[in-house]
PDB file of C-alpha atoms in Angstrom:
ATOM      1  CA  MET M   1       3.591  18.000   3.338  1.00 59.00           C
ATOM      2  CA  THR M   2       7.132  18.861   2.197  1.00 80.00           C
ATOM      3  CA  ALA M   3       9.083  15.900   0.860  1.00 93.00           C
ATOM      4  CA  THR M   4      12.774  15.296   1.525  1.00 96.00           C
ATOM      5  CA  LEU M   5      15.250  13.708  -0.886  1.00 98.00           C
ATOM      6  CA  LEU M   6      18.021  11.575   0.594  1.00 97.00           C
ATOM      7  CA  ASP M   7      21.040  10.459  -1.420  1.00 98.00           C
ATOM      8  CA  THR M   8      21.568   6.906  -0.193  1.00 98.00           C
ATOM      9  CA  SER M   9      24.276   4.466  -1.246  1.00 97.00           C
ATOM     10  CA  LYS M  10      21.851   3.054  -3.833  1.00 97.00           C
ATOM     11  CA  GLY M  11      20.371   6.304  -5.144  1.00 98.00           C
ATOM     12  CA  ILE M  12      17.879   9.060  -4.339  1.00 98.00           C
ATOM     13  CA  VAL M  13      14.903   8.285  -2.077  1.00 98.00           C
ATOM     14  CA  GLU M  14      11.959  10.571  -1.368  1.00 98.00           C
ATOM     15  CA  TYR M  15      10.334  10.557   2.045  1.00 98.00           C
ATOM     16  CA  THR M  16       8.290  12.651   4.454  1.00 97.00           C
ATOM     17  CA  TYR M  17       8.575  12.521   8.236  1.00 97.00           C
ATOM     18  CA  LYS M  18       6.059  14.290  10.406  1.00 96.00           C
ATOM     19  CA  GLY M  19       4.623  14.106  13.902  1.00 94.00           C
ATOM     20  CA  THR M  20       5.911  13.134  17.323  1.00 90.00           C
ATOM     21  CA  GLY M  21       5.815   9.894  19.243  1.00 94.00           C
ATOM     22  CA  PRO M  22       6.551   6.284  18.226  1.00 96.00           C
ATOM     23  CA  ALA M  23       7.603   6.010  14.566  1.00 98.00           C
ATOM     24  CA  VAL M  24       5.340   4.332  12.031  1.00 98.00           C
ATOM     25  CA  LEU M  25       6.785   3.555   8.606  1.00 98.00           C
ATOM     26  CA  LEU M  26       4.189   3.699   5.824  1.00 98.00           C
ATOM     27  CA  LEU M  27       4.845   1.874   2.551  1.00 98.00           C
ATOM     28  CA  LYS M  28       2.091   2.693   0.054  1.00 98.00           C
ATOM     29  CA  GLY M  29       0.757   0.339  -2.583  1.00 96.00           C
ATOM     30  CA  GLY M  30       0.888   0.270  -6.364  1.00 94.00           C
ATOM     31  CA  HIS M  31       0.247   3.489  -8.327  1.00 94.00           C
ATOM     32  CA  SER M  32       0.248   5.540  -5.101  1.00 96.00           C
ATOM     33  CA  THR M  33       2.165   8.826  -5.085  1.00 96.00           C
ATOM     34  CA  ARG M  34       3.185  11.284  -2.377  1.00 96.00           C
ATOM     35  CA  GLU M  35      -0.289  12.845  -2.722  1.00 96.00           C
ATOM     36  CA  THR M  36      -2.245   9.613  -2.277  1.00 97.00           C
ATOM     37  CA  ASP M  37      -3.716   9.330   1.213  1.00 96.00           C
ATOM     38  CA  LEU M  38      -5.736   6.270   2.193  1.00 96.00           C
ATOM     39  CA  SER M  39      -6.391   7.828   5.650  1.00 94.00           C
ATOM     40  CA  HIS M  40      -3.031   6.943   7.228  1.00 97.00           C
ATOM     41  CA  SER M  41      -1.874  10.562   7.525  1.00 95.00           C
ATOM     42  CA  SER M  42      -4.269  10.902  10.484  1.00 95.00           C
ATOM     43  CA  LEU M  43      -1.916   8.729  12.547  1.00 97.00           C
ATOM     44  CA  ILE M  44       0.051  11.880  13.384  1.00 96.00           C
ATOM     45  CA  TYR M  45      -3.012  13.111  15.308  1.00 95.00           C
ATOM     46  CA  GLU M  46      -3.074   9.859  17.296  1.00 95.00           C
ATOM     47  CA  GLY M  47       0.337  10.328  18.891  1.00 95.00           C
ATOM     48  CA  PHE M  48       2.566   8.736  16.244  1.00 97.00           C
ATOM     49  CA  SER M  49       5.250  10.121  13.982  1.00 97.00           C
ATOM     50  CA  LEU M  50       4.697   9.027  10.383  1.00 98.00           C
ATOM     51  CA  LEU M  51       7.576   8.214   8.053  1.00 98.00           C
ATOM     52  CA  THR M  52       6.284   7.773   4.506  1.00 98.00           C
ATOM     53  CA  VAL M  53       8.854   6.476   2.034  1.00 98.00           C
ATOM     54  CA  SER M  54       8.129   6.526  -1.694  1.00 98.00           C
ATOM     55  CA  ARG M  55       8.984   3.112  -3.095  1.00 97.00           C
ATOM     56  CA  PRO M  56      11.325   2.549  -6.074  1.00 97.00           C
ATOM     57  CA  GLY M  57      10.095   4.153  -9.295  1.00 96.00           C
ATOM     58  CA  TYR M  58       7.504   6.319  -7.532  1.00 97.00           C
ATOM     59  CA  ASP M  59       7.803  10.089  -7.102  1.00 97.00           C
ATOM     60  CA  TYR M  60      11.535  10.931  -6.998  1.00 97.00           C
ATOM     61  CA  THR M  61      12.707   7.597  -5.597  1.00 98.00           C
ATOM     62  CA  GLU M  62      15.095   6.028  -8.078  1.00 98.00           C
ATOM     63  CA  VAL M  63      14.681   2.451  -9.326  1.00 96.00           C
ATOM     64  CA  SER M  64      18.256   1.675  -8.273  1.00 97.00           C
ATOM     65  CA  THR M  65      17.263   1.959  -4.600  1.00 97.00           C
ATOM     66  CA  GLY M  66      15.240  -1.229  -4.702  1.00 95.00           C
ATOM     67  CA  LYS M  67      15.278  -3.583  -7.651  1.00 92.00           C
ATOM     68  CA  SER M  68      14.116  -6.213  -5.172  1.00 94.00           C
ATOM     69  CA  PRO M  69      12.224  -5.931  -1.862  1.00 95.00           C
ATOM     70  CA  GLU M  70      15.342  -7.033   0.012  1.00 95.00           C
ATOM     71  CA  ILE M  71      17.467  -4.286  -1.554  1.00 96.00           C
ATOM     72  CA  PHE M  72      14.871  -1.630  -0.807  1.00 97.00           C
ATOM     73  CA  ALA M  73      14.668  -2.860   2.789  1.00 97.00           C
ATOM     74  CA  GLU M  74      18.395  -2.077   3.062  1.00 97.00           C
ATOM     75  CA  THR M  75      17.752   1.400   1.648  1.00 98.00           C
ATOM     76  CA  ILE M  76      15.034   1.970   4.253  1.00 98.00           C
ATOM     77  CA  ILE M  77      17.517   1.097   7.001  1.00 98.00           C
ATOM     78  CA  GLU M  78      19.774   3.873   5.662  1.00 98.00           C
ATOM     79  CA  ILE M  79      16.852   6.305   6.013  1.00 98.00           C
ATOM     80  CA  LEU M  80      16.203   5.154   9.584  1.00 98.00           C
ATOM     81  CA  ASP M  81      19.885   5.617  10.402  1.00 98.00           C
ATOM     82  CA  HIS M  82      19.853   9.085   8.837  1.00 98.00           C
ATOM     83  CA  LEU M  83      16.854  10.066  10.983  1.00 97.00           C
ATOM     84  CA  ASN M  84      18.219   8.347  14.121  1.00 97.00           C
ATOM     85  CA  ILE M  85      15.140   6.110  14.337  1.00 98.00           C
ATOM     86  CA  GLN M  86      15.982   2.896  16.154  1.00 97.00           C
ATOM     87  CA  THR M  87      12.776   0.929  15.564  1.00 98.00           C
ATOM     88  CA  VAL M  88       9.590   1.375  13.531  1.00 98.00           C
ATOM     89  CA  LYS M  89       6.149  -0.124  13.341  1.00 98.00           C
ATOM     90  CA  VAL M  90       5.617  -0.941   9.652  1.00 98.00           C
ATOM     91  CA  ILE M  91       2.431  -0.624   7.606  1.00 98.00           C
ATOM     92  CA  ALA M  92       2.703  -2.273   4.177  1.00 98.00           C
ATOM     93  CA  ILE M  93      -0.156  -1.715   1.748  1.00 98.00           C
ATOM     94  CA  SER M  94      -1.023  -3.939  -1.213  1.00 96.00           C
ATOM     95  CA  ALA M  95       2.009  -4.146  -3.564  1.00 95.00           C
ATOM     96  CA  ALA M  96       4.301  -3.052  -0.710  1.00 97.00           C
ATOM     97  CA  GLY M  97       3.729  -6.380   1.056  1.00 96.00           C
ATOM     98  CA  PRO M  98       6.983  -8.009  -0.129  1.00 96.00           C
ATOM     99  CA  THR M  99       9.024  -5.035   1.127  1.00 97.00           C
ATOM    100  CA  GLY M 100       7.294  -5.111   4.500  1.00 97.00           C
ATOM    101  CA  ILE M 101       8.088  -8.816   4.858  1.00 97.00           C
ATOM    102  CA  ALA M 102      11.706  -8.381   3.724  1.00 96.00           C
ATOM    103  CA  LEU M 103      12.187  -5.565   6.222  1.00 97.00           C
ATOM    104  CA  ALA M 104      10.756  -7.586   9.134  1.00 97.00           C
ATOM    105  CA  VAL M 105      12.703 -10.755   8.294  1.00 96.00           C
ATOM    106  CA  ASN M 106      16.086  -9.256   7.395  1.00 96.00           C
ATOM    107  CA  HIS M 107      16.157  -6.402   9.918  1.00 97.00           C
ATOM    108  CA  PRO M 108      14.298  -7.725  12.981  1.00 95.00           C
ATOM    109  CA  SER M 109      16.023  -5.362  15.411  1.00 97.00           C
ATOM    110  CA  ARG M 110      14.624  -2.350  13.540  1.00 98.00           C
ATOM    111  CA  VAL M 111      10.984  -3.485  13.206  1.00 98.00           C
ATOM    112  CA  SER M 112       8.717  -3.910  16.217  1.00 98.00           C
ATOM    113  CA  LYS M 113       5.420  -4.697  14.448  1.00 98.00           C
ATOM    114  CA  LEU M 114       4.149  -5.320  10.931  1.00 98.00           C
ATOM    115  CA  ILE M 115       0.693  -4.520   9.575  1.00 98.00           C
ATOM    116  CA  MET M 116      -0.191  -5.975   6.183  1.00 98.00           C
ATOM    117  CA  GLU M 117      -3.179  -4.095   4.729  1.00 98.00           C
ATOM    118  CA  ALA M 118      -4.612  -5.992   1.737  1.00 98.00           C
ATOM    119  CA  ALA M 119      -0.956  -6.740   1.044  1.00 97.00           C
ATOM    120  CA  LEU M 120       0.701  -9.280  -1.218  1.00 96.00           C
ATOM    121  CA  THR M 121       2.295 -12.341   0.338  1.00 95.00           C
ATOM    122  CA  SER M 122       2.884 -14.350  -2.855  1.00 89.00           C
ATOM    123  CA  PRO M 123       3.799 -13.582  -6.502  1.00 83.00           C
ATOM    124  CA  TRP M 124       1.441 -11.885  -8.953  1.00 78.00           C
ATOM    125  CA  GLU M 125      -0.455 -14.087 -11.390  1.00 78.00           C
ATOM    126  CA  GLU M 126       1.101 -14.127 -14.862  1.00 78.00           C
ATOM    127  CA  ALA M 127      -2.038 -12.730 -16.522  1.00 78.00           C
ATOM    128  CA  VAL M 128      -1.944  -9.718 -14.170  1.00 78.00           C
ATOM    129  CA  LYS M 129       1.735  -9.152 -14.982  1.00 79.00           C
ATOM    130  CA  GLN M 130       1.121  -9.208 -18.727  1.00 83.00           C
ATOM    131  CA  LYS M 131      -1.749  -6.738 -18.506  1.00 78.00           C
ATOM    132  CA  ALA M 132       0.284  -4.435 -16.242  1.00 77.00           C
ATOM    133  CA  ARG M 133       3.228  -4.423 -18.659  1.00 81.00           C
ATOM    134  CA  VAL M 134       0.954  -3.248 -21.466  1.00 77.00           C
ATOM    135  CA  LEU M 135      -0.907  -0.560 -19.486  1.00 77.00           C
ATOM    136  CA  PHE M 136       1.751   0.666 -17.084  1.00 80.00           C
ATOM    137  CA  GLY M 137       4.973   0.156 -18.990  1.00 80.00           C
ATOM    138  CA  PRO M 138       6.177   2.774 -21.506  1.00 82.00           C
ATOM    139  CA  ALA M 139       2.587   3.929 -22.102  1.00 81.00           C
ATOM    140  CA  GLU M 140       1.787   4.659 -18.452  1.00 87.00           C
ATOM    141  CA  ARG M 141       1.878   8.465 -18.763  1.00 89.00           C
ATOM    142  CA  MET M 142      -0.555   8.389 -21.656  1.00 90.00           C
ATOM    143  CA  VAL M 143      -2.796   5.862 -19.878  1.00 88.00           C
ATOM    144  CA  TRP M 144      -2.976   7.882 -16.654  1.00 90.00           C
ATOM    145  CA  GLY M 145      -3.351  11.158 -18.546  1.00 92.00           C
ATOM    146  CA  SER M 146      -6.365   9.768 -20.425  1.00 93.00           C
ATOM    147  CA  LEU M 147      -7.874   8.261 -17.257  1.00 92.00           C
ATOM    148  CA  LYS M 148      -7.581  11.499 -15.297  1.00 93.00           C
ATOM    149  CA  THR M 149      -9.111  13.532 -18.129  1.00 95.00           C
ATOM    150  CA  MET M 150     -11.987  11.066 -18.379  1.00 95.00           C
ATOM    151  CA  LEU M 151     -12.340  11.097 -14.595  1.00 94.00           C
ATOM    152  CA  LYS M 152     -13.203  14.808 -14.667  1.00 94.00           C
ATOM    153  CA  PHE M 153     -15.966  14.379 -17.235  1.00 95.00           C
ATOM    154  CA  PHE M 154     -17.182  10.809 -16.627  1.00 95.00           C
ATOM    155  CA  PRO M 155     -16.281   9.982 -13.009  1.00 94.00           C
ATOM    156  CA  ASP M 156     -18.758   7.112 -12.619  1.00 93.00           C
ATOM    157  CA  LEU M 157     -17.484   5.364 -15.737  1.00 94.00           C
ATOM    158  CA  ILE M 158     -13.825   5.548 -14.692  1.00 94.00           C
ATOM    159  CA  MET M 159     -14.536   4.580 -11.076  1.00 94.00           C
ATOM    160  CA  LYS M 160     -16.567   1.618 -12.306  1.00 94.00           C
ATOM    161  CA  GLN M 161     -13.643   0.462 -14.453  1.00 91.00           C
ATOM    162  CA  LEU M 162     -11.313   0.704 -11.471  1.00 91.00           C
ATOM    163  CA  ILE M 163     -13.666  -1.084  -9.109  1.00 93.00           C
ATOM    164  CA  SER M 164     -14.221  -3.936 -11.564  1.00 94.00           C
ATOM    165  CA  GLU M 165     -10.557  -4.877 -10.991  1.00 92.00           C
ATOM    166  CA  MET M 166     -10.889  -4.688  -7.209  1.00 95.00           C
ATOM    167  CA  THR M 167     -14.136  -6.398  -6.244  1.00 96.00           C
ATOM    168  CA  THR M 168     -15.784  -9.776  -6.698  1.00 96.00           C
ATOM    169  CA  GLU M 169     -19.132  -7.967  -6.472  1.00 95.00           C
ATOM    170  CA  ASP M 170     -21.020  -6.300  -9.316  1.00 95.00           C
ATOM    171  CA  PRO M 171     -19.096  -3.000  -9.737  1.00 94.00           C
ATOM    172  CA  GLU M 172     -22.195  -0.976 -10.610  1.00 93.00           C
ATOM    173  CA  GLU M 173     -24.056  -2.127  -7.500  1.00 94.00           C
ATOM    174  CA  TYR M 174     -20.914  -1.526  -5.448  1.00 94.00           C
ATOM    175  CA  LEU M 175     -20.732   2.081  -6.613  1.00 93.00           C
ATOM    176  CA  GLU M 176     -24.420   2.667  -5.898  1.00 93.00           C
ATOM    177  CA  ARG M 177     -23.930   1.588  -2.261  1.00 92.00           C
ATOM    178  CA  LEU M 178     -21.066   4.010  -1.640  1.00 93.00           C
ATOM    179  CA  SER M 179     -21.542   7.102   0.502  1.00 95.00           C
ATOM    180  CA  PRO M 180     -20.552  10.500  -0.953  1.00 95.00           C
ATOM    181  CA  ASN M 181     -17.410  10.457   1.215  1.00 96.00           C
ATOM    182  CA  ASP M 182     -16.419   7.022  -0.082  1.00 96.00           C
ATOM    183  CA  ARG M 183     -16.944   8.108  -3.669  1.00 95.00           C
ATOM    184  CA  ARG M 184     -14.718  11.109  -2.976  1.00 96.00           C
ATOM    185  CA  PHE M 185     -12.094   8.750  -1.522  1.00 96.00           C
ATOM    186  CA  ILE M 186     -11.983   6.745  -4.771  1.00 96.00           C
ATOM    187  CA  TYR M 187     -12.008   9.886  -6.916  1.00 96.00           C
ATOM    188  CA  ASP M 188      -9.112  11.418  -4.975  1.00 96.00           C
ATOM    189  CA  MET M 189      -7.178   8.140  -5.029  1.00 96.00           C
ATOM    190  CA  LEU M 190      -7.455   8.004  -8.821  1.00 95.00           C
ATOM    191  CA  ALA M 191      -6.700  11.692  -9.259  1.00 95.00           C
ATOM    192  CA  THR M 192      -3.431  11.345  -7.308  1.00 96.00           C
ATOM    193  CA  SER M 193      -2.301   8.042  -8.833  1.00 94.00           C
ATOM    194  CA  GLN M 194       0.643   7.666 -11.186  1.00 93.00           C
ATOM    195  CA  SER M 195       2.609   4.518 -11.894  1.00 91.00           C
ATOM    196  CA  GLY M 196       5.893   6.049 -13.029  1.00 91.00           C
ATOM    197  CA  LYS M 197       8.407   3.226 -13.287  1.00 92.00           C
ATOM    198  CA  GLY M 198       7.162   1.853  -9.983  1.00 91.00           C
ATOM    199  CA  PHE M 199       4.390  -0.523 -10.957  1.00 92.00           C
ATOM    200  CA  SER M 200       6.501  -2.179 -13.651  1.00 88.00           C
ATOM    201  CA  LEU M 201       8.951  -2.893 -10.841  1.00 89.00           C
ATOM    202  CA  ASP M 202       6.194  -3.976  -8.425  1.00 90.00           C
ATOM    203  CA  ILE M 203       4.976  -6.813 -10.625  1.00 88.00           C
ATOM    204  CA  ASP M 204       8.403  -8.418 -10.539  1.00 82.00           C
ATOM    205  CA  HIS M 205       8.781  -7.937  -6.784  1.00 78.00           C
ATOM    206  CA  SER M 206       7.864 -11.146  -5.050  1.00 75.00           C
ATOM    207  CA  VAL M 207       8.179 -12.615  -1.588  1.00 78.00           C
ATOM    208  CA  THR M 208      11.441 -14.523  -1.658  1.00 77.00           C
ATOM    209  CA  THR M 209      12.049 -14.131   2.079  1.00 81.00           C
ATOM    210  CA  ASP M 210      10.773 -16.892   4.346  1.00 90.00           C
ATOM    211  CA  ILE M 211       7.622 -15.570   6.062  1.00 95.00           C
ATOM    212  CA  SER M 212       8.107 -18.118   8.851  1.00 95.00           C
ATOM    213  CA  LYS M 213      11.207 -16.157   9.920  1.00 96.00           C
ATOM    214  CA  ILE M 214       9.243 -13.029  10.866  1.00 96.00           C
ATOM    215  CA  GLN M 215       9.992 -12.508  14.549  1.00 94.00           C
ATOM    216  CA  VAL M 216       7.583  -9.644  15.282  1.00 97.00           C
ATOM    217  CA  PRO M 217       3.812  -9.559  15.795  1.00 98.00           C
ATOM    218  CA  VAL M 218       1.910  -9.320  12.496  1.00 98.00           C
ATOM    219  CA  LEU M 219      -1.586  -8.014  11.815  1.00 98.00           C
ATOM    220  CA  GLY M 220      -3.076  -8.811   8.431  1.00 98.00           C
ATOM    221  CA  MET M 221      -6.238  -7.000   7.327  1.00 98.00           C
ATOM    222  CA  TYR M 222      -7.946  -8.471   4.272  1.00 98.00           C
ATOM    223  CA  SER M 223     -11.345  -8.740   2.604  1.00 98.00           C
ATOM    224  CA  GLN M 224     -12.922 -11.906   1.224  1.00 97.00           C
ATOM    225  CA  LYS M 225     -14.290  -9.822  -1.678  1.00 97.00           C
ATOM    226  CA  ASP M 226     -10.918  -8.435  -2.765  1.00 97.00           C
ATOM    227  CA  LYS M 227     -10.338  -9.351  -6.404  1.00 94.00           C
ATOM    228  CA  SER M 228      -6.873  -7.800  -6.804  1.00 93.00           C
ATOM    229  CA  VAL M 229      -5.306  -9.335  -3.660  1.00 95.00           C
ATOM    230  CA  PRO M 230      -7.379 -12.471  -2.996  1.00 95.00           C
ATOM    231  CA  TYR M 231      -7.987 -13.753   0.523  1.00 97.00           C
ATOM    232  CA  THR M 232      -5.523 -16.598  -0.117  1.00 96.00           C
ATOM    233  CA  HIS M 233      -2.784 -14.048   0.661  1.00 96.00           C
ATOM    234  CA  ALA M 234      -4.240 -13.699   4.172  1.00 98.00           C
ATOM    235  CA  LEU M 235      -4.378 -17.465   4.631  1.00 97.00           C
ATOM    236  CA  LEU M 236      -0.766 -17.831   3.515  1.00 96.00           C
ATOM    237  CA  LEU M 237       0.353 -15.134   5.938  1.00 97.00           C
ATOM    238  CA  LYS M 238      -1.581 -16.731   8.804  1.00 97.00           C
ATOM    239  CA  SER M 239      -0.212 -20.199   8.085  1.00 97.00           C
ATOM    240  CA  ARG M 240       3.444 -19.112   7.975  1.00 96.00           C
ATOM    241  CA  ALA M 241       4.021 -16.103  10.216  1.00 97.00           C
ATOM    242  CA  PRO M 242       4.589 -17.370  13.795  1.00 96.00           C
ATOM    243  CA  ASP M 243       2.761 -14.520  15.586  1.00 97.00           C
ATOM    244  CA  CYS M 244       0.016 -13.442  13.216  1.00 98.00           C
ATOM    245  CA  GLU M 245      -3.533 -12.204  13.642  1.00 98.00           C
ATOM    246  CA  ILE M 246      -5.826 -11.914  10.631  1.00 98.00           C
ATOM    247  CA  PHE M 247      -8.586  -9.333  10.840  1.00 98.00           C
ATOM    248  CA  GLU M 248     -11.165 -10.177   8.218  1.00 97.00           C
ATOM    249  CA  VAL M 249     -12.578  -6.873   7.007  1.00 97.00           C
ATOM    250  CA  ASP M 250     -16.205  -6.870   5.964  1.00 95.00           C
ATOM    251  CA  ALA M 251     -15.404  -4.730   2.917  1.00 95.00           C
ATOM    252  CA  ASP M 252     -16.748  -5.192  -0.592  1.00 95.00           C
ATOM    253  CA  SER M 253     -13.439  -4.665  -2.401  1.00 96.00           C
ATOM    254  CA  HIS M 254      -9.681  -4.227  -2.137  1.00 97.00           C
ATOM    255  CA  LEU M 255     -10.391  -0.791  -0.654  1.00 97.00           C
ATOM    256  CA  ILE M 256     -10.672  -1.860   2.977  1.00 98.00           C
ATOM    257  CA  TRP M 257     -10.318   1.795   4.080  1.00 97.00           C
ATOM    258  CA  ILE M 258     -13.851   2.731   3.001  1.00 96.00           C
ATOM    259  CA  GLY M 259     -17.339   1.327   3.490  1.00 92.00           C
ATOM    260  CA  LYS M 260     -19.462   0.522   6.488  1.00 90.00           C
ATOM    261  CA  ASN M 261     -16.606  -1.034   8.462  1.00 92.00           C
ATOM    262  CA  ALA M 262     -13.906   1.548   7.757  1.00 95.00           C
ATOM    263  CA  GLN M 263     -13.986   2.691  11.385  1.00 96.00           C
ATOM    264  CA  GLN M 264     -13.341  -0.884  12.553  1.00 97.00           C
ATOM    265  CA  VAL M 265     -10.243  -1.012  10.341  1.00 97.00           C
ATOM    266  CA  TRP M 266      -9.020   2.265  11.813  1.00 97.00           C
ATOM    267  CA  ASN M 267      -9.716   1.101  15.383  1.00 97.00           C
ATOM    268  CA  LYS M 268      -8.012  -2.260  14.821  1.00 98.00           C
ATOM    269  CA  ARG M 269      -4.918  -0.573  13.376  1.00 98.00           C
ATOM    270  CA  LEU M 270      -4.713   1.827  16.315  1.00 97.00           C
ATOM    271  CA  GLU M 271      -5.229  -0.914  18.868  1.00 97.00           C
ATOM    272  CA  PHE M 272      -2.445  -3.040  17.337  1.00 98.00           C
ATOM    273  CA  LEU M 273      -0.018  -0.129  17.033  1.00 97.00           C
ATOM    274  CA  SER M 274      -0.679   0.941  20.629  1.00 95.00           C
ATOM    275  CA  ARG M 275      -0.120  -2.427  22.305  1.00 90.00           C
TER     276      ARG M 275
END
């Protein structure tokens, strides 16, 4: 899919826009690049147009476009204006949660619905921030280069390391239960990941907007066994957002898009978007 670069008032932003029908804005999570697809691209075959915006520090999107979720929400509005899109249904994944919330709260006339998929609703823990600064700061290119090389030769080892950060289950047993398609999903996700300057920015992005001021319907999809975004984020969202439904995904990790209930996640997303 060909990407477009837009020179906004705050800097260059990369996006893709494809399909016809009601517009869905996709904000991917941490480490995700233009090539990372967690299944959402199929929305264009379900009658939606899909606007995917690379967040600050990822791909060619400049850090200056969003040093806070609120600032990046303003940048997104410039993209919508450029494309003559009046309103969007927003999907915010994982680390994109704060931006999704900022967009819904500060620009209610431009957002009709918000889906939070294993998405952050409160600040990162300090221990997570410190680890991220070491791994995904100045050394991130070397770290990802080594991981991707190892992935080719020792895929199980690298996938196990990844999963250990994402599940409360035993990572080895988790891997053994995966179908070949689910293993391919994780492999492809890793192979297309790159932090750039984005994840260093993500860890300092936090929800400073008042969730109780969200005026649109919200769907939160979370797993009880998610280690990286604990279920407390779902409970916080439910307790504060006025019109919020939490769909508890029976998934064994942060990766709610795979596993035995992946089809239920897809169906729930479609049902909410189509209301």
